[in-house]
Coordinates of C-alpha atoms and ligand atoms in Angstrom, one line a residue:
Chain Q
M1 CA -10.4 -31.3 252.3
R2 CA -13.2 -32.7 250.4
T3 CA -15.9 -32.2 253.0
S4 CA -15.1 -28.3 253.3
Q5 CA -15.5 -27.9 249.8
R6 CA -18.7 -29.5 249.6
V7 CA -19.9 -27.0 252.4
A8 CA -18.8 -24.1 251.0
I9 CA -22.0 -22.3 250.4
R10 CA -23.6 -18.6 250.8
V11 CA -27.2 -17.4 250.8
R12 CA -28.5 -15.0 248.4
V13 CA -31.9 -13.7 247.9
D14 CA -33.3 -13.3 244.2
P15 CA -35.1 -10.1 245.0
V16 CA -37.4 -10.2 241.9
A17 CA -38.8 -13.6 243.5
C18 CA -38.9 -12.5 246.9
D19 CA -42.2 -11.5 248.5
A20 CA -41.1 -10.7 252.0
Y21 CA -42.7 -13.8 253.5
G22 CA -39.6 -13.6 256.2
Y23 CA -39.3 -17.2 256.9
C24 CA -35.7 -17.1 255.8
A25 CA -34.9 -14.6 258.8
E26 CA -36.9 -16.9 261.1
L27 CA -34.9 -19.9 260.2
L28 CA -31.5 -18.3 259.6
P29 CA -30.9 -15.2 261.5
E30 CA -27.3 -15.8 261.5
R31 CA -27.1 -14.7 257.9
V32 CA -30.8 -13.3 257.0
T33 CA -32.0 -10.0 258.6
L34 CA -35.2 -7.9 257.7
D35 CA -35.4 -4.4 256.5
E36 CA -37.9 -2.0 257.7
W37 CA -40.1 -3.0 254.7
G38 CA -39.8 -6.8 255.6
Y39 CA -37.4 -7.7 253.0
P40 CA -34.3 -9.9 253.7
I41 CA -31.0 -8.2 254.0
V42 CA -28.4 -11.3 253.2
D43 CA -24.9 -11.6 254.8
G44 CA -22.9 -13.3 252.2
T45 CA -20.2 -14.8 254.2
P46 CA -20.2 -18.3 253.5
V47 CA -21.8 -20.6 256.1
G48 CA -19.5 -23.2 257.9
A49 CA -20.6 -26.9 258.0
D50 CA -22.7 -26.1 261.4
L51 CA -25.0 -24.1 259.3
V52 CA -25.4 -26.0 256.4
D53 CA -28.5 -27.9 257.3
L54 CA -30.4 -24.8 258.8
A55 CA -29.4 -22.8 255.3
T56 CA -30.9 -25.5 253.2
R57 CA -34.1 -25.7 255.2
A58 CA -34.5 -22.2 255.1
A59 CA -34.1 -22.3 251.5
A60 CA -36.4 -25.0 251.1
A61 CA -39.0 -23.2 253.3
C62 CA -39.3 -19.8 251.4
P63 CA -42.7 -20.2 249.5
R64 CA -41.2 -17.8 246.6
R65 CA -38.3 -20.2 246.2
A66 CA -36.2 -16.8 246.4
L67 CA -33.5 -17.7 249.1
L68 CA -30.5 -19.3 246.7
L69 CA -27.8 -21.5 248.0
E70 CA -24.5 -20.6 246.0
R71 CA -21.5 -22.8 246.0
V72 CA -18.3 -20.7 246.5
Chain A
M1 CA -17.8 23.7 212.9
S2 CA -21.6 23.0 212.6
V3 CA -24.5 23.9 214.8
A4 CA -27.9 22.8 214.0
T5 CA -31.2 22.2 215.6
M6 CA -33.5 19.2 215.6
D7 CA -36.8 18.9 216.7
T8 CA -36.9 16.2 219.4
D9 CA -40.2 15.1 220.9
N10 CA -39.5 16.7 223.8
G11 CA -38.7 20.2 222.3
T12 CA -35.9 21.4 220.4
L13 CA -32.3 20.5 220.7
T14 CA -29.3 22.1 219.7
L15 CA -26.4 20.3 218.1
G16 CA -23.2 22.0 219.1
P17 CA -19.7 22.1 217.5
P18 CA -17.1 19.7 219.2
T19 CA -15.4 21.6 222.1
G20 CA -12.5 21.8 224.4
A21 CA -10.5 19.7 222.1
G22 CA -8.0 22.3 221.2
G23 CA -9.3 22.1 217.6
D24 CA -8.1 18.5 217.1
V25 CA -11.6 16.7 217.1
S26 CA -12.6 17.2 213.4
D27 CA -16.2 17.5 212.5
Q28 CA -15.5 14.2 210.8
R29 CA -16.1 12.5 214.1
L30 CA -19.7 11.5 215.1
L31 CA -22.1 14.3 214.5
G32 CA -21.1 15.1 210.9
H33 CA -21.7 18.0 208.8
H34 CA -25.2 17.4 207.4
D35 CA -28.1 18.8 209.5
A36 CA -30.8 16.8 207.6
G37 CA -32.7 14.0 209.6
G38 CA -32.4 10.3 207.9
G39 CA -29.0 11.3 206.6
N40 CA -28.1 10.0 203.0
L41 CA -25.9 7.0 201.9
D42 CA -24.2 8.9 199.2
D43 CA -23.5 11.8 201.8
H44 CA -22.5 9.5 204.2
W45 CA -19.8 7.9 202.0
A46 CA -18.8 11.1 200.9
Q47 CA -18.1 12.3 204.3
Y48 CA -16.7 9.4 206.1
G49 CA -15.6 6.9 203.4
V50 CA -16.9 3.8 202.1
L51 CA -16.6 1.0 204.6
L52 CA -15.8 -2.5 203.3
I53 CA -17.5 -5.3 205.6
P54 CA -16.3 -8.7 203.7
D55 CA -19.3 -10.5 201.9
R56 CA -18.9 -14.1 203.7
D57 CA -17.1 -15.2 206.8
D58 CA -13.4 -13.6 206.5
P59 CA -11.2 -14.7 209.9
P60 CA -8.4 -12.7 209.2
W61 CA -10.7 -9.5 208.6
R62 CA -12.7 -10.5 211.9
E63 CA -9.6 -10.8 213.8
S64 CA -8.1 -7.6 212.4
V65 CA -11.3 -5.6 213.6
R66 CA -11.2 -7.1 217.0
E67 CA -7.5 -6.1 217.5
A68 CA -8.1 -2.7 216.4
V69 CA -11.1 -2.1 218.8
S70 CA -9.2 -3.7 221.5
A71 CA -6.1 -1.7 220.7
S72 CA -8.6 1.6 220.6
G73 CA -9.4 1.2 223.9
L74 CA -13.0 1.9 223.1
V75 CA -15.3 1.3 226.3
G76 CA -19.3 1.4 225.9
R77 CA -21.0 5.0 226.0
G78 CA -24.3 3.3 227.3
G79 CA -23.2 4.0 231.3
A80 CA -21.4 0.8 232.1
G81 CA -18.0 1.7 230.1
F82 CA -17.2 -1.8 229.7
P83 CA -14.6 -2.7 227.1
S84 CA -16.4 -2.9 223.6
A85 CA -14.4 -5.7 222.2
R86 CA -14.9 -8.2 225.3
K87 CA -18.6 -8.1 224.7
W88 CA -17.9 -10.4 221.9
A89 CA -16.4 -13.2 223.6
S90 CA -19.5 -14.7 225.3
V91 CA -21.5 -14.8 222.0
S92 CA -18.8 -16.6 219.9
A93 CA -19.0 -19.7 221.9
S94 CA -22.5 -20.9 221.2
R95 CA -23.9 -22.9 218.4
R96 CA -27.0 -20.8 217.9
R97 CA -26.2 -17.6 215.5
P98 CA -26.0 -14.6 217.5
M99 CA -28.1 -11.4 217.4
V100 CA -26.9 -7.9 217.5
V101 CA -29.0 -5.5 219.2
V102 CA -28.5 -1.5 219.0
N103 CA -29.5 0.3 222.4
A104 CA -30.9 3.6 221.4
M105 CA -33.1 3.4 224.3
E106 CA -31.8 6.6 226.2
G107 CA -34.1 6.2 229.1
E108 CA -32.0 9.0 230.9
P109 CA -34.2 12.1 231.0
A110 CA -31.4 14.4 230.6
S111 CA -29.5 12.7 227.8
F112 CA -30.3 13.5 223.8
K113 CA -27.1 12.2 222.5
D114 CA -28.2 8.8 221.0
R115 CA -31.4 10.5 219.6
A116 CA -29.2 13.3 218.1
L117 CA -26.9 10.6 216.8
L118 CA -29.7 8.7 215.3
Y119 CA -31.0 11.7 213.6
R120 CA -27.7 13.3 212.5
S121 CA -25.8 10.1 211.5
P122 CA -27.9 7.3 211.8
H123 CA -25.7 5.4 208.8
L124 CA -22.7 5.5 211.1
V125 CA -24.6 3.6 213.7
L126 CA -25.7 0.9 211.1
D127 CA -22.3 0.6 209.8
G128 CA -20.9 -0.1 213.5
A129 CA -23.7 -2.6 213.7
E130 CA -22.9 -4.3 210.4
V131 CA -19.3 -4.5 211.7
V132 CA -20.2 -6.5 215.0
A133 CA -22.5 -8.4 213.2
A134 CA -19.7 -9.7 210.9
V135 CA -17.4 -10.3 213.5
V136 CA -19.8 -12.3 215.8
G137 CA -21.1 -14.1 212.9
A138 CA -24.9 -12.6 213.4
S139 CA -27.4 -12.4 210.4
E140 CA -29.7 -9.8 212.0
V141 CA -29.1 -6.8 213.7
T142 CA -32.2 -5.1 215.8
I143 CA -32.3 -1.4 216.7
C144 CA -34.1 -0.4 219.6
V145 CA -35.5 3.1 219.9
A146 CA -38.0 4.0 222.5
D147 CA -41.7 4.3 221.4
D148 CA -42.1 8.0 222.4
N149 CA -39.1 8.9 220.2
R150 CA -40.4 9.6 216.9
S151 CA -38.0 11.7 214.8
A152 CA -35.0 9.4 215.9
A153 CA -36.7 6.3 214.8
A154 CA -38.0 7.5 211.3
S155 CA -34.4 8.8 210.9
V156 CA -32.8 5.3 211.1
E157 CA -35.7 3.6 209.6
Q158 CA -35.4 5.9 206.4
A159 CA -31.6 5.0 206.7
V160 CA -32.4 1.4 206.9
T161 CA -34.5 1.7 203.8
E162 CA -31.8 3.5 201.8
R163 CA -29.6 0.7 202.2
N164 CA -31.9 -2.0 201.4
I165 CA -33.0 0.2 198.0
A166 CA -29.3 0.5 197.1
G167 CA -28.7 -3.4 198.1
V168 CA -25.8 -2.8 200.4
A169 CA -27.4 -4.0 203.6
R170 CA -25.2 -7.5 204.6
F171 CA -27.6 -8.3 207.3
R172 CA -31.5 -8.0 208.0
I173 CA -31.9 -4.9 210.1
S174 CA -35.1 -4.0 211.8
V175 CA -36.0 -1.2 213.9
V176 CA -38.1 -1.9 217.0
R177 CA -40.3 0.4 219.6
P178 CA -40.0 -0.8 223.3
P179 CA -42.0 1.1 225.7
A180 CA -40.1 4.4 226.7
G181 CA -38.9 4.3 230.5
Y182 CA -36.0 4.7 232.6
V183 CA -35.6 1.2 233.1
T184 CA -36.8 -0.3 229.8
G185 CA -33.2 0.3 228.4
E186 CA -31.4 -1.6 231.1
E187 CA -29.8 -4.4 229.0
S188 CA -31.7 -7.1 230.4
A189 CA -34.9 -5.3 230.5
L190 CA -34.4 -4.7 226.8
V191 CA -33.5 -8.3 225.7
S192 CA -36.5 -9.7 227.9
W193 CA -38.5 -7.5 225.9
L194 CA -37.4 -8.8 222.6
D195 CA -37.6 -12.0 224.0
R196 CA -40.9 -12.3 225.4
Q197 CA -42.5 -8.4 225.5
R198 CA -41.9 -7.9 229.3
A199 CA -39.4 -4.9 229.5
L200 CA -37.9 -5.7 233.0
P201 CA -34.7 -6.5 234.3
M202 CA -33.6 -9.9 235.3
L203 CA -31.6 -11.1 238.1
R204 CA -28.4 -12.1 236.4
I205 CA -26.3 -14.1 238.5
D206 CA -23.4 -15.3 235.9
K207 CA -22.8 -11.8 233.6
S208 CA -20.6 -13.5 231.8
V209 CA -23.4 -15.9 230.2
A210 CA -24.7 -14.3 227.3
L211 CA -28.2 -13.0 227.2
Q212 CA -30.4 -14.5 225.0
V213 CA -33.4 -13.9 222.4
A214 CA -35.2 -17.1 221.2
R215 CA -32.6 -19.0 222.8
R216 CA -30.0 -17.1 220.6
P217 CA -27.0 -15.1 222.3
V218 CA -27.3 -11.7 222.1
V219 CA -24.6 -9.0 222.0
V220 CA -26.2 -5.3 222.9
H221 CA -24.3 -2.3 222.2
N222 CA -25.0 1.4 222.6
A223 CA -25.8 3.3 219.7
E224 CA -22.7 6.2 220.2
T225 CA -20.7 3.0 220.9
L226 CA -21.3 1.6 217.5
A227 CA -20.8 4.9 215.7
Q228 CA -17.4 5.1 217.3
L229 CA -16.5 1.4 216.4
A230 CA -17.5 2.4 212.8
L231 CA -14.9 4.9 212.6
I232 CA -12.2 2.9 214.8
A233 CA -12.9 0.1 211.7
R234 CA -12.1 2.8 209.3
H235 CA -9.2 4.6 210.7
G236 CA -7.9 2.7 212.8
P237 CA -6.9 2.7 216.8
Q238 CA -4.2 5.3 216.3
W239 CA -6.5 7.7 214.6
F240 CA -9.0 7.1 217.5
R241 CA -6.4 8.0 220.1
Q242 CA -5.3 11.1 218.6
V243 CA -7.7 12.8 220.9
G244 CA -8.4 12.1 224.5
T245 CA -5.8 10.7 226.9
A246 CA -4.0 7.6 227.3
E247 CA -6.2 6.0 229.6
A248 CA -9.4 7.4 228.2
P249 CA -8.9 7.9 224.5
G250 CA -11.4 9.0 222.0
S251 CA -14.1 11.6 222.0
T252 CA -17.7 11.2 223.4
L253 CA -21.0 12.8 223.2
V254 CA -22.3 14.7 226.0
T255 CA -25.8 16.6 226.5
I256 CA -25.6 19.8 228.4
S257 CA -28.5 21.2 229.9
G258 CA -29.3 23.4 233.2
A259 CA -27.7 26.9 233.2
V260 CA -27.8 27.1 229.3
R261 CA -30.5 28.5 227.1
D262 CA -31.1 25.0 225.3
G263 CA -30.1 21.9 226.2
A264 CA -27.4 20.7 223.5
V265 CA -25.3 17.6 222.5
F266 CA -21.7 18.3 222.0
E267 CA -18.7 16.0 220.9
V268 CA -16.0 16.5 223.5
A269 CA -12.5 14.9 223.8
L270 CA -12.2 12.9 226.6
G271 CA -10.0 14.3 229.2
T272 CA -11.0 18.1 228.6
P273 CA -11.4 19.8 232.0
L274 CA -15.2 20.2 232.7
I275 CA -15.0 23.7 233.1
D276 CA -13.7 24.1 229.6
I277 CA -16.8 21.7 228.1
L278 CA -19.2 24.0 230.2
R279 CA -17.8 27.3 228.7
G280 CA -17.7 26.2 225.4
A281 CA -21.7 25.3 225.8
G282 CA -22.1 28.8 226.9
V283 CA -22.5 28.2 230.6
E284 CA -21.0 31.4 232.0
S285 CA -23.1 31.9 235.3
E286 CA -21.8 31.0 238.7
L287 CA -23.0 27.3 239.1
S288 CA -24.0 25.7 242.6
G289 CA -23.3 22.3 241.6
V290 CA -23.0 20.1 238.3
L291 CA -25.3 16.9 237.9
L292 CA -22.8 14.3 235.9
G293 CA -23.7 11.1 234.4
G294 CA -27.8 10.9 234.8
Y295 CA -30.3 10.9 237.1
G296 CA -28.8 8.1 238.5
G297 CA -25.4 9.9 238.5
A298 CA -23.8 12.2 241.0
W299 CA -23.5 15.9 241.9
L300 CA -19.8 17.4 241.6
R301 CA -19.0 20.6 243.8
P302 CA -18.2 23.8 241.9
S303 CA -14.4 23.8 243.5
L304 CA -14.0 20.6 241.1
L305 CA -15.1 21.9 237.9
A306 CA -11.3 21.8 236.6
T307 CA -11.6 17.7 236.8
P308 CA -10.6 16.3 233.4
Y309 CA -13.9 14.9 231.9
A310 CA -12.8 11.3 231.8
P311 CA -13.8 8.2 234.2
G312 CA -10.7 7.7 236.3
P313 CA -10.7 11.4 237.4
M314 CA -14.6 11.8 237.6
T315 CA -14.8 8.9 239.7
A316 CA -11.8 10.2 241.9
A317 CA -13.7 13.2 242.5
G318 CA -16.6 11.4 243.4
A319 CA -18.9 11.6 240.3
T320 CA -19.3 9.5 237.1
M321 CA -19.4 9.9 233.2
G322 CA -22.6 7.7 233.3
V323 CA -24.3 8.6 229.7
G324 CA -22.5 11.7 229.3
V325 CA -25.1 14.0 231.2
I326 CA -23.9 17.4 232.4
V327 CA -26.6 19.3 234.2
A328 CA -25.2 22.9 235.3
L329 CA -27.4 23.9 238.3
P330 CA -27.0 27.6 238.5
A331 CA -26.3 29.5 241.7
G332 CA -29.5 30.4 243.5
S333 CA -31.3 26.9 242.8
C334 CA -31.5 24.4 245.4
G335 CA -29.6 21.4 245.2
L336 CA -31.5 19.5 247.5
A337 CA -34.7 20.2 246.2
E338 CA -33.6 19.3 242.6
T339 CA -32.5 15.9 244.0
A340 CA -36.0 15.3 245.6
R341 CA -37.6 15.6 242.4
I342 CA -35.1 13.4 240.6
A343 CA -35.6 10.7 243.4
R344 CA -39.5 11.1 243.3
Y345 CA -39.3 10.6 239.7
M346 CA -36.7 7.3 239.9
A347 CA -39.1 6.2 242.4
G348 CA -41.7 6.1 240.1
Q349 CA -39.6 4.4 237.3
S350 CA -38.9 1.5 239.5
A351 CA -39.9 -2.0 237.6
G352 CA -41.8 -2.8 240.5
Q353 CA -39.9 -6.1 241.1
C354 CA -37.9 -5.9 244.2
G355 CA -38.9 -4.8 247.5
P356 CA -35.8 -2.5 248.6
C357 CA -36.2 -0.6 245.2
V358 CA -40.4 -0.4 245.2
Y359 CA -40.5 0.7 249.2
G360 CA -37.0 2.0 249.7
L361 CA -36.8 4.5 246.9
P362 CA -40.2 6.2 247.5
A363 CA -39.1 6.5 251.4
V364 CA -35.9 8.1 250.3
A365 CA -37.8 10.5 248.0
G366 CA -40.0 11.3 250.8
D367 CA -37.1 12.1 253.2
L368 CA -35.7 14.2 250.9
E369 CA -38.7 16.0 250.0
Q370 CA -39.0 17.0 253.5
L371 CA -35.6 17.9 254.1
A372 CA -36.0 20.1 250.8
A373 CA -39.1 21.9 252.5
G374 CA -36.9 22.4 255.8
Q375 CA -39.8 20.4 257.5
E376 CA -37.8 17.8 259.5
G377 CA -35.4 17.7 262.3
P378 CA -31.6 17.3 262.3
D379 CA -31.9 13.3 262.2
V380 CA -33.3 13.5 258.8
V381 CA -29.9 13.5 256.9
G382 CA -28.9 10.4 259.0
R383 CA -32.1 8.5 258.3
I384 CA -31.5 9.4 254.6
L385 CA -27.9 8.0 254.5
S386 CA -29.0 4.6 256.8
R387 CA -31.9 4.2 254.5
A388 CA -29.6 4.4 251.2
S389 CA -27.1 1.9 252.8
T390 CA -30.0 -0.7 253.6
I391 CA -31.2 -0.4 249.8
E392 CA -27.8 -0.3 247.9
G393 CA -27.0 -3.5 246.0
R394 CA -30.3 -5.2 246.7
G395 CA -32.3 -4.6 243.5
A396 CA -32.0 -7.1 240.3
C397 CA -30.8 -4.4 238.4
R398 CA -28.8 -1.3 239.5
H399 CA -31.6 1.2 239.1
P400 CA -31.8 2.0 243.2
D401 CA -27.8 1.9 243.2
G402 CA -28.0 5.0 241.0
V403 CA -30.4 6.7 243.2
V404 CA -28.2 5.8 246.2
R405 CA -25.1 7.3 244.6
L406 CA -26.9 10.5 243.8
V407 CA -28.4 11.1 247.0
R408 CA -25.1 10.4 248.7
S409 CA -23.4 12.8 246.7
A410 CA -26.1 15.5 247.0
L411 CA -25.9 15.4 250.8
A412 CA -22.1 15.7 250.6
V413 CA -22.1 18.5 247.7
F414 CA -25.1 20.4 249.5
A415 CA -24.0 19.5 253.0
D416 CA -24.3 23.2 254.3
D417 CA -27.5 23.6 252.4
A418 CA -28.7 20.2 254.3
R419 CA -27.8 21.3 257.5
A420 CA -29.7 24.7 257.1
H421 CA -32.8 23.2 255.7
A422 CA -32.4 20.4 258.7
A423 CA -32.6 23.2 261.1
G424 CA -35.8 24.7 259.4
R425 CA -34.0 27.2 257.1
P426 CA -34.7 26.0 253.7
C427 CA -32.9 27.9 250.7
P428 CA -35.2 30.3 249.2
G429 CA -34.9 28.3 245.9
H430 CA -36.2 25.4 247.2
A431 CA -40.1 25.8 246.1
G432 CA -39.3 26.8 242.9
A433 CA -37.0 24.3 241.8
T434 CA -37.3 23.4 238.0
V435 CA -34.0 22.8 236.6
M436 CA -34.4 19.0 236.3
R437 CA -37.0 17.7 233.3
F438 CA -38.8 14.8 233.5
P439 CA -40.7 13.1 230.5
Q440 CA -44.2 13.2 230.8
D441 CA -45.8 10.1 229.5
T442 CA -43.0 7.4 231.0
T443 CA -44.6 6.1 234.0
A444 CA -44.0 2.5 235.2
Q445 CA -47.7 1.6 234.3
R446 CA -46.8 1.7 230.7
W447 CA -44.4 -1.3 230.9
A448 CA -45.5 -4.8 230.6
S449 CA -46.6 -7.4 232.5
Ligands
LIG1 S1 -38.6 -16.8 252.7 FE1 -38.3 -16.2 250.7 S2 -40.0 -14.8 250.1 FE2 -39.8 -14.7 252.5 S3 -38.3 -13.1 252.8 FE3 -37.3 -14.6 252.7 S4 -36.6 -14.9 250.8 FE4 -38.3 -13.5 250.5
LIG2 S1 -34.3 -3.2 241.4 FE1 -36.0 -2.0 241.1 S2 -35.9 -1.2 238.7 FE2 -34.4 -3.0 239.1 S3 -35.7 -4.8 238.7 FE3 -35.6 -4.6 240.8 S4 -37.5 -3.1 240.9 FE4 -37.3 -3.3 238.9

């Protein structure tokens, strides 16, 4: 129970900060695709334990710190 | 019944009598009898009655106002339709003294109601602002009027001066002039301008957290909302509910343009059939559609003109009340061409922060222009709809979402036209589309940065 609460997160993008570098889509294709202009389209479905590390890594890789992890 | 004209900075504006209320809305409501800009405190008191605001904090009075406003069912008149009394909860929790901000920016090009109100009844807006300031414990009221809107600003400035001279202002009241533009009046953009002179919307992750200026919590109300509130504070919720419907009580200001001689601001009872409002405004011709809400609003098809003018029925009909904009599109005008012009204008009004808005809106505007001109093959409608879905919900503010709603409604209401255009047979009216009006000088470049 405690574990599942800790990993209940979803990704979200701050559209003001995002500059379409696209690393997020490369590192987390399970939740992020890019639109025709190169900006991320984020699927807000919570990520399971298997993806938490990848989501964290994608957020850390964003040069604009625009990929946000939200606890749900 | 009073009809008057005011000189706006974009031409002459008629202030019409209240319509469609079966005679129930008296002139006593928002626009008053007097024609003069700036109002006059004695006239104001003679007409509306004196409003007593306690000198010092008075919890029972505060509670009674809160209850009256909740019971009245008043919702904000700035477009979002949020219950007014609920806006006060988030600021009361703070240790710092809150600030009351009056949003009279009126960035919708087809809306003139807030400036009409400031011109005709500035003291009513000031009354409402002072009531809210007293309820939330603020010491200061800031009134925001766009920098291209001289007559409304002069009127409210004069009213503030009058109050100061008469020694009746309980709060520090100032009038400030943020840059005009479609998005500068968006709540978070306005607050951001007040806080650090950047009129750009902010991404708000938790909307229950109050916006801040100099770390002080801010409560923002639209000018008309405050005028309504000033009357509720005087006459109570039952009085307010004497017009309108149970779900949508009260009256509201609308700006009607298009198939009428001059644009006009009217006060109407909520729930009045749209067709009666249009007739009251002198719209007699056949219409091909009605734009409702504003340039980020939606088209309504002519067969639905009997829809009651209230949020629920309008939403059910696929439209929106927005800020009370009603543009009657005369038969023979091309709704697709008018929508393309609006989309191009709205693309230019993007605050330039978010990719889907910056790139998506011009792309959709371009698609629509091609469709309007009859230059594209049958897939253009599909491309517009798919781009609309791509853009929706992906800006920091709702500017792109308004355009998406407008464009979808245009493709639905003018579906037959769209098919003909896509087949290379545009309507004859497409080249001369001129119904929608746009301000000359409000480009995105004028913003902060
Ligand atoms: S990596 Fe960051 S800046 Fe790049 S597209 Fe993703 S969110 Fe935007
Ligand atoms: S969505 Fe558009 S108008 Fe709104 S903040 Fe982003 S760029 Fe600006």
